[in-house]
Amino acid sequence: MTDPGHAILFEPIGLGPLTAPNRFYAVPHATGHGWTQPSGAIALRAIKAEGGWGTVAVQMTEIAPDSDMANHPMERIWDDGDIVRHSVQVEAIKSHGSLAAIELAHGGMRARNMTTGLPVAGPSHLPVLRPEVPCQARGMGLSEIRAFRASHRAAARRAKDAGYDIIYVYAAHDLSILSHFLSKNTNQRADQYGGTFDNRIRLLREVLEDTLEIAAGERAVALRFSVSEPGKPMGLTSGGEGRDVVEALSELPDLWDVNIAGWSSDSATARFSDEGFQLPFTDFVKSVTTKPVVGVGRFTSPDFMASLVKNGRLDLIGGARPSIADPFLPKKIKEGRIEEIRECIGCNICVSMDSYGLPVRCTQNPTVSEEWRRSWHPEMPLISKRRRSHLVIGAGPAGLECARVLLAAGEKVTIADSSSEPGGRVAKEARLPGLATWRRVRDYRLHFIERSPDADLYLHSSMAASDIADFGSDTVVLATGAKWRGDGVGATNFQKRDFGERRVFTPDDILEGRIEEMAFEESIVYDDDHFYIASAIAEALQRAGQRVSYVTPLPQIATWTDNTLEQSRIIERLDETGVSLGPNLKLGGSSVLTNCLTGEISEIGSRNLVFVGARIPVDGLRQEIEAAIGADRINLAGDCLVPGIIQAAVYSGHQTARSIIEGESKFDFKRDKAWISGARKSPA
Ligand code: ADP
Ligand code: SF4
């Protein structure tokens, strides 16, 4: 039953000649499947339509071979041979009553053309927009601009033939040739496409008009545009920047899809931004156009979403990450199952997969990218043929997810945890600055477990092998996690170090609140883990009154956070809080740091040492239990199987439950392959 306060979210809305059935709009986002793994891509999007997203958009789709984004598997609609694949995708989305949208794009100075070998194109002869790539863009002549327009028209025609309802013109994220023509920074032309604002917006206007002509009132045309780039002038105009573009084109598209650039701002993590963080930038758009506006901002709260539509701040609620974490978010709101929403935690593990060009993974939703490959459905539980009893030791992400899936299948589950609170590492890490949303991993799962008549959860229950054997369950799942090492072993050093008399603190010490045991007022947080935890601990200690130096043997701060788009924000945050930064400093001996570049040695001296390195599985019970009840009744899940990120623990818990219920092996999956029909013809 829909809460009357949320009913506005289910009102249809006209988008040009079409009507979207509700206000939930799954915006274009990279899936990592792209054209190379289309079955996975199609299933992922169909699930969103099934979950109630009234419009489901397909990610950036290369219009022609001179916009080759390899090694990122985007979508492609280069020629007629791609149409069949897109038609299947459209049908899969529409079969659930949703509108299907396609984001046509030419990457311009962000394309690489490494597989096609064609020149990278842009408004001016300048290096491409990736300083690390030794490649320049060619400034397009007028005939090349005409050819680009023709290839965009041809792609729009193919998109129409494939059956898409909404055809995008893409000018966002600094990832589009149209943005490159708009910006004074990248457009240094002196002809009718450069110089004045009217000249620089000319190509965008022409492409919009071309696309509207192809759409011919039978399809809607959306314009995706980044209205601002926080902290950076966009080089669009001297004053209004993005606003001038919206004013100039206000009534031209059928739909405005607005956001902020670059991608690290658009996909900001929860550590650095709250729900709705883009609204201060995009709010003005509704006052400039009468056309419907969709915006994003990691929206997961139905009250907030409804207030945005009621107050005329947005017409449609855009979701990329919220739709990955919970493809059934709209349906749950419609049915009044608010507590069942699997809220995005804003961790950007999904984004990190795109850095590698791989199918998206999600901390909250272990079934994403497995819809086709393993036939995993995010909401339809497995149903167990036998009703057996299971003892899950450990109520961290792995144990809770395993228990949830077992219970949903109709099994009986007892969970025991030695701690005073459920959640394992997420409960503890959530106390670090900016990581409060980590608790959602626990809360979503606890909601089900606490309501299940077949579940018992015991805290303060440290289980020994004899307790487990005496319990007599049909199976035992060890989800006992991992401990941080304090012996010097980390990502760059596999040998134990002798720290002599020095008391070395680990993240577990900090997370368990043993800060008062620190003898000195200054601390070194030594990061040989290279993800988020060391920087978050450094910030926490500094805020707690310590004078902290963050030190790492690698040249970069929190190296892997580049993949979650957080690295520069982390550096800024540490700097703001007064933490000093020491890259290229390696622990040597018991109490010295060696500069990796100069060989200079400095003493740790009277400073606390917090060592953030490798972890070791807490799996000591395994052998004893095996001896008592036999190996075939025991399963290991999560960090106690292999220490990893939270997403990996949730995935492991999920997979373990499935293997218990129906014997699914970890190798049970189908292999996807690219399918295109027909041969390429010359563009246009
Ligand atoms: P994961 O990420 O794999 O879920 P966590 O470290 O988050 O692992 O959670 C492991 C949980 O297991 C912790 O809450 C810890 O208290 C609990 N635990 C570890 N050993 C035992 C044990 N012998 N008996 C009961 N609980 C245990
Ligand atoms: Fe949200 Fe993290 Fe899932 Fe991405 S991986 S959708 S940020 S929970």
Short mmCIF file of N, CA, C and O and ligand atoms in Angstrom, two decimals, residues 392-401 415-429 458-465 467-468 478-483 508 512 615 618-619 621 637-650 652-653, ligand 1:
data_model
loop_
_atom_site.label_atom_id
_atom_site.label_comp_id
_atom_site.label_asym_id
_atom_site.label_seq_id
_atom_site.Cartn_x
_atom_site.Cartn_y
_atom_site.Cartn_z
N VAL A 392 25.32 -19.95 12.05
CA VAL A 392 26.23 -18.99 11.43
C VAL A 392 27.01 -18.31 12.56
O VAL A 392 26.41 -17.70 13.45
N ILE A 393 28.32 -18.45 12.52
CA ILE A 393 29.15 -17.81 13.55
C ILE A 393 29.70 -16.51 12.96
O ILE A 393 30.47 -16.54 12.00
N GLY A 394 29.30 -15.40 13.53
CA GLY A 394 29.76 -14.11 13.04
C GLY A 394 28.61 -13.35 12.39
O GLY A 394 28.01 -13.84 11.44
N ALA A 395 28.32 -12.17 12.94
CA ALA A 395 27.22 -11.34 12.41
C ALA A 395 27.77 -10.12 11.69
O ALA A 395 27.26 -9.01 11.82
N GLY A 396 28.85 -10.32 10.94
CA GLY A 396 29.38 -9.26 10.07
C GLY A 396 28.64 -9.31 8.74
O GLY A 396 27.65 -10.03 8.59
N PRO A 397 29.14 -8.55 7.76
CA PRO A 397 28.47 -8.52 6.45
C PRO A 397 28.28 -9.91 5.84
O PRO A 397 27.21 -10.22 5.30
N ALA A 398 29.29 -10.77 5.95
CA ALA A 398 29.19 -12.10 5.33
C ALA A 398 28.16 -12.97 6.07
O ALA A 398 27.29 -13.59 5.45
N GLY A 399 28.25 -13.00 7.39
CA GLY A 399 27.35 -13.84 8.18
C GLY A 399 25.90 -13.39 8.04
O GLY A 399 24.99 -14.21 7.87
N LEU A 400 25.68 -12.07 8.08
CA LEU A 400 24.31 -11.55 8.00
C LEU A 400 23.70 -11.83 6.62
O LEU A 400 22.54 -12.19 6.51
N GLU A 401 24.49 -11.62 5.55
CA GLU A 401 23.95 -11.87 4.21
C GLU A 401 23.67 -13.36 4.02
O GLU A 401 22.63 -13.74 3.46
N ILE A 415 22.31 -17.37 14.63
CA ILE A 415 23.53 -16.58 14.43
C ILE A 415 24.11 -16.28 15.81
O ILE A 415 23.38 -15.86 16.72
N ALA A 416 25.40 -16.52 15.95
CA ALA A 416 26.07 -16.21 17.22
C ALA A 416 27.23 -15.28 16.94
O ALA A 416 27.99 -15.49 15.99
N ASP A 417 27.36 -14.25 17.77
CA ASP A 417 28.50 -13.33 17.62
C ASP A 417 29.02 -12.99 19.01
O ASP A 417 28.24 -12.72 19.93
N SER A 418 30.32 -12.98 19.13
CA SER A 418 30.94 -12.69 20.42
C SER A 418 30.78 -11.23 20.82
O SER A 418 30.88 -10.87 21.99
N SER A 419 30.50 -10.39 19.84
CA SER A 419 30.46 -8.95 20.10
C SER A 419 29.15 -8.54 20.80
O SER A 419 28.17 -9.30 20.83
N SER A 420 29.14 -7.29 21.29
CA SER A 420 27.93 -6.80 21.95
C SER A 420 26.95 -6.20 20.95
O SER A 420 25.83 -5.85 21.28
N GLU A 421 27.41 -6.04 19.70
CA GLU A 421 26.52 -5.48 18.67
C GLU A 421 26.70 -6.26 17.37
O GLU A 421 27.79 -6.76 17.09
N PRO A 422 25.63 -6.39 16.58
CA PRO A 422 25.80 -7.05 15.29
C PRO A 422 26.44 -6.11 14.27
O PRO A 422 26.46 -4.90 14.47
N GLY A 423 26.96 -6.69 13.21
CA GLY A 423 27.50 -5.86 12.11
C GLY A 423 28.97 -6.06 11.83
O GLY A 423 29.46 -5.66 10.79
N GLY A 424 29.70 -6.68 12.80
CA GLY A 424 31.12 -6.92 12.56
C GLY A 424 31.83 -5.64 12.18
O GLY A 424 31.63 -4.60 12.79
N ARG A 425 32.62 -5.71 11.13
CA ARG A 425 33.46 -4.56 10.77
C ARG A 425 32.65 -3.33 10.38
O ARG A 425 33.09 -2.20 10.63
N VAL A 426 31.45 -3.53 9.77
CA VAL A 426 30.73 -2.32 9.34
C VAL A 426 30.22 -1.52 10.53
O VAL A 426 30.17 -0.28 10.48
N ALA A 427 29.87 -2.21 11.61
CA ALA A 427 29.40 -1.48 12.81
C ALA A 427 30.55 -0.65 13.37
O ALA A 427 30.35 0.49 13.80
N LYS A 428 31.75 -1.20 13.34
CA LYS A 428 32.89 -0.48 13.91
C LYS A 428 33.38 0.62 12.98
O LYS A 428 33.61 1.76 13.39
N GLU A 429 33.54 0.28 11.72
CA GLU A 429 34.07 1.28 10.77
C GLU A 429 33.11 2.46 10.61
O GLU A 429 33.54 3.58 10.30
N TYR A 458 22.17 -14.39 18.66
CA TYR A 458 22.74 -14.29 20.01
C TYR A 458 24.01 -13.45 19.96
O TYR A 458 24.94 -13.79 19.23
N LEU A 459 24.01 -12.36 20.74
CA LEU A 459 25.23 -11.56 20.87
C LEU A 459 25.96 -12.00 22.14
O LEU A 459 25.48 -12.88 22.87
N HIS A 460 27.11 -11.41 22.42
CA HIS A 460 27.94 -11.79 23.59
C HIS A 460 28.16 -13.31 23.61
O HIS A 460 28.20 -13.92 24.67
N SER A 461 28.21 -13.94 22.47
CA SER A 461 28.29 -15.41 22.43
C SER A 461 29.52 -15.86 21.67
O SER A 461 29.48 -16.09 20.46
N SER A 462 30.62 -15.94 22.39
CA SER A 462 31.85 -16.41 21.76
C SER A 462 31.78 -17.93 21.67
O SER A 462 31.61 -18.62 22.68
N MET A 463 31.88 -18.43 20.47
CA MET A 463 31.67 -19.87 20.26
C MET A 463 33.01 -20.59 20.13
O MET A 463 33.85 -20.24 19.31
N ALA A 464 33.17 -21.63 20.96
CA ALA A 464 34.33 -22.50 20.84
C ALA A 464 33.91 -23.71 20.01
O ALA A 464 32.71 -23.93 19.78
N ALA A 465 34.89 -24.48 19.55
CA ALA A 465 34.59 -25.63 18.69
C ALA A 465 33.61 -26.58 19.39
O ALA A 465 32.68 -27.12 18.76
N ASP A 467 31.29 -25.86 21.59
CA ASP A 467 29.92 -25.30 21.58
C ASP A 467 29.26 -25.59 20.23
O ASP A 467 28.07 -25.90 20.16
N ILE A 468 30.06 -25.44 19.19
CA ILE A 468 29.51 -25.59 17.83
C ILE A 468 29.13 -27.05 17.59
O ILE A 468 28.05 -27.36 17.07
N LEU A 478 31.16 -20.51 9.07
CA LEU A 478 32.12 -19.67 9.80
C LEU A 478 32.26 -18.36 9.04
O LEU A 478 32.75 -18.33 7.91
N ALA A 479 31.78 -17.29 9.68
CA ALA A 479 31.91 -15.94 9.07
C ALA A 479 32.54 -15.06 10.13
O ALA A 479 32.02 -14.01 10.50
N THR A 480 33.68 -15.53 10.61
CA THR A 480 34.29 -14.94 11.80
C THR A 480 35.28 -13.81 11.47
O THR A 480 35.97 -13.31 12.37
N GLY A 481 35.36 -13.42 10.22
CA GLY A 481 36.11 -12.22 9.87
C GLY A 481 37.62 -12.39 9.87
O GLY A 481 38.15 -13.50 9.74
N ALA A 482 38.29 -11.27 10.01
CA ALA A 482 39.75 -11.25 9.96
C ALA A 482 40.26 -10.21 10.94
O ALA A 482 39.54 -9.27 11.29
N LYS A 483 41.50 -10.36 11.36
CA LYS A 483 42.13 -9.39 12.26
C LYS A 483 43.23 -8.66 11.51
O LYS A 483 43.97 -9.26 10.72
N ASP A 508 42.21 -2.54 14.36
CA ASP A 508 41.29 -3.13 15.36
C ASP A 508 41.39 -2.39 16.69
O ASP A 508 40.38 -2.16 17.36
N GLU A 512 38.24 -0.50 18.15
CA GLU A 512 37.69 -0.97 19.43
C GLU A 512 37.93 0.06 20.54
O GLU A 512 37.75 -0.23 21.73
N ARG A 615 45.63 -8.36 6.64
CA ARG A 615 44.78 -8.97 7.68
C ARG A 615 44.96 -10.48 7.63
O ARG A 615 45.38 -11.04 6.63
N VAL A 618 40.32 -15.05 10.73
CA VAL A 618 40.03 -15.65 12.05
C VAL A 618 39.35 -17.00 11.76
O VAL A 618 38.13 -17.11 11.74
N ASP A 619 40.16 -17.99 11.44
CA ASP A 619 39.59 -19.28 11.04
C ASP A 619 40.13 -20.42 11.89
O ASP A 619 40.08 -21.59 11.49
N LEU A 621 38.99 -21.89 14.34
CA LEU A 621 38.03 -22.91 14.77
C LEU A 621 37.88 -24.02 13.73
O LEU A 621 37.44 -25.12 14.06
N ALA A 637 32.89 -18.20 4.98
CA ALA A 637 32.41 -17.09 4.15
C ALA A 637 33.06 -15.79 4.58
O ALA A 637 33.37 -15.58 5.75
N GLY A 638 33.26 -14.92 3.62
CA GLY A 638 33.73 -13.56 3.91
C GLY A 638 35.21 -13.51 4.26
O GLY A 638 36.03 -14.28 3.76
N ASP A 639 35.53 -12.58 5.15
CA ASP A 639 36.93 -12.30 5.47
C ASP A 639 37.62 -13.50 6.11
O ASP A 639 38.84 -13.59 6.08
N CYS A 640 36.86 -14.39 6.71
CA CYS A 640 37.54 -15.54 7.34
C CYS A 640 37.94 -16.57 6.28
O CYS A 640 38.77 -17.43 6.52
N LEU A 641 37.35 -16.44 5.09
CA LEU A 641 37.81 -17.27 3.97
C LEU A 641 39.00 -16.58 3.31
O LEU A 641 40.05 -17.16 3.15
N VAL A 642 38.79 -15.32 2.98
CA VAL A 642 39.90 -14.50 2.46
C VAL A 642 39.57 -13.03 2.75
O VAL A 642 38.51 -12.54 2.37
N PRO A 643 40.45 -12.34 3.48
CA PRO A 643 40.16 -10.94 3.81
C PRO A 643 40.04 -10.09 2.55
O PRO A 643 40.83 -10.25 1.61
N GLY A 644 39.05 -9.23 2.53
CA GLY A 644 38.84 -8.39 1.34
C GLY A 644 38.00 -7.19 1.69
O GLY A 644 37.81 -6.85 2.86
N ILE A 645 37.43 -6.56 0.66
CA ILE A 645 36.57 -5.40 0.89
C ILE A 645 35.18 -5.89 1.33
O ILE A 645 34.85 -7.07 1.20
N ILE A 646 34.38 -4.96 1.83
CA ILE A 646 33.06 -5.35 2.38
C ILE A 646 32.20 -5.97 1.28
O ILE A 646 31.49 -6.95 1.51
N GLN A 647 32.30 -5.42 0.08
CA GLN A 647 31.52 -5.98 -1.04
C GLN A 647 31.84 -7.46 -1.22
O GLN A 647 30.94 -8.27 -1.45
N ALA A 648 33.11 -7.81 -1.10
CA ALA A 648 33.51 -9.21 -1.31
C ALA A 648 32.94 -10.10 -0.20
O ALA A 648 32.55 -11.25 -0.45
N ALA A 649 32.84 -9.56 1.02
CA ALA A 649 32.30 -10.36 2.13
C ALA A 649 30.81 -10.60 1.93
O ALA A 649 30.31 -11.72 2.15
N VAL A 650 30.09 -9.56 1.49
CA VAL A 650 28.64 -9.73 1.26
C VAL A 650 28.42 -10.74 0.12
O VAL A 650 27.59 -11.65 0.23
N SER A 652 30.39 -13.09 -0.83
CA SER A 652 30.77 -14.43 -0.37
C SER A 652 29.67 -15.03 0.51
O SER A 652 29.33 -16.22 0.38
N GLY A 653 29.08 -14.20 1.39
CA GLY A 653 27.99 -14.70 2.23
C GLY A 653 26.81 -15.14 1.39
O GLY A 653 26.19 -16.18 1.64
P1 ADP B 1 33.00 -10.34 7.46
O1 ADP B 1 33.38 -9.04 6.81
O2 ADP B 1 33.62 -11.50 6.77
O3 ADP B 1 31.53 -10.48 7.65
P2 ADP B 1 33.55 -9.30 10.15
O4 ADP B 1 34.90 -9.16 10.73
O5 ADP B 1 32.83 -8.06 9.75
O6 ADP B 1 33.68 -10.32 8.93
O7 ADP B 1 32.61 -10.03 11.15
C1 ADP B 1 33.03 -11.18 11.83
C2 ADP B 1 32.23 -11.30 13.11
O8 ADP B 1 32.52 -12.59 13.68
C3 ADP B 1 32.61 -10.28 14.18
O9 ADP B 1 31.43 -9.57 14.57
C4 ADP B 1 33.18 -11.11 15.34
O10 ADP B 1 32.76 -10.59 16.59
C5 ADP B 1 32.54 -12.48 15.11
N1 ADP B 1 33.33 -13.63 15.65
C6 ADP B 1 34.62 -13.93 15.38
N2 ADP B 1 34.97 -15.08 16.03
C7 ADP B 1 33.87 -15.49 16.71
C8 ADP B 1 33.57 -16.63 17.55
N3 ADP B 1 34.47 -17.55 17.82
N4 ADP B 1 32.32 -16.72 18.08
C9 ADP B 1 31.38 -15.80 17.78
N5 ADP B 1 31.60 -14.72 17.00
C10 ADP B 1 32.82 -14.56 16.46
#
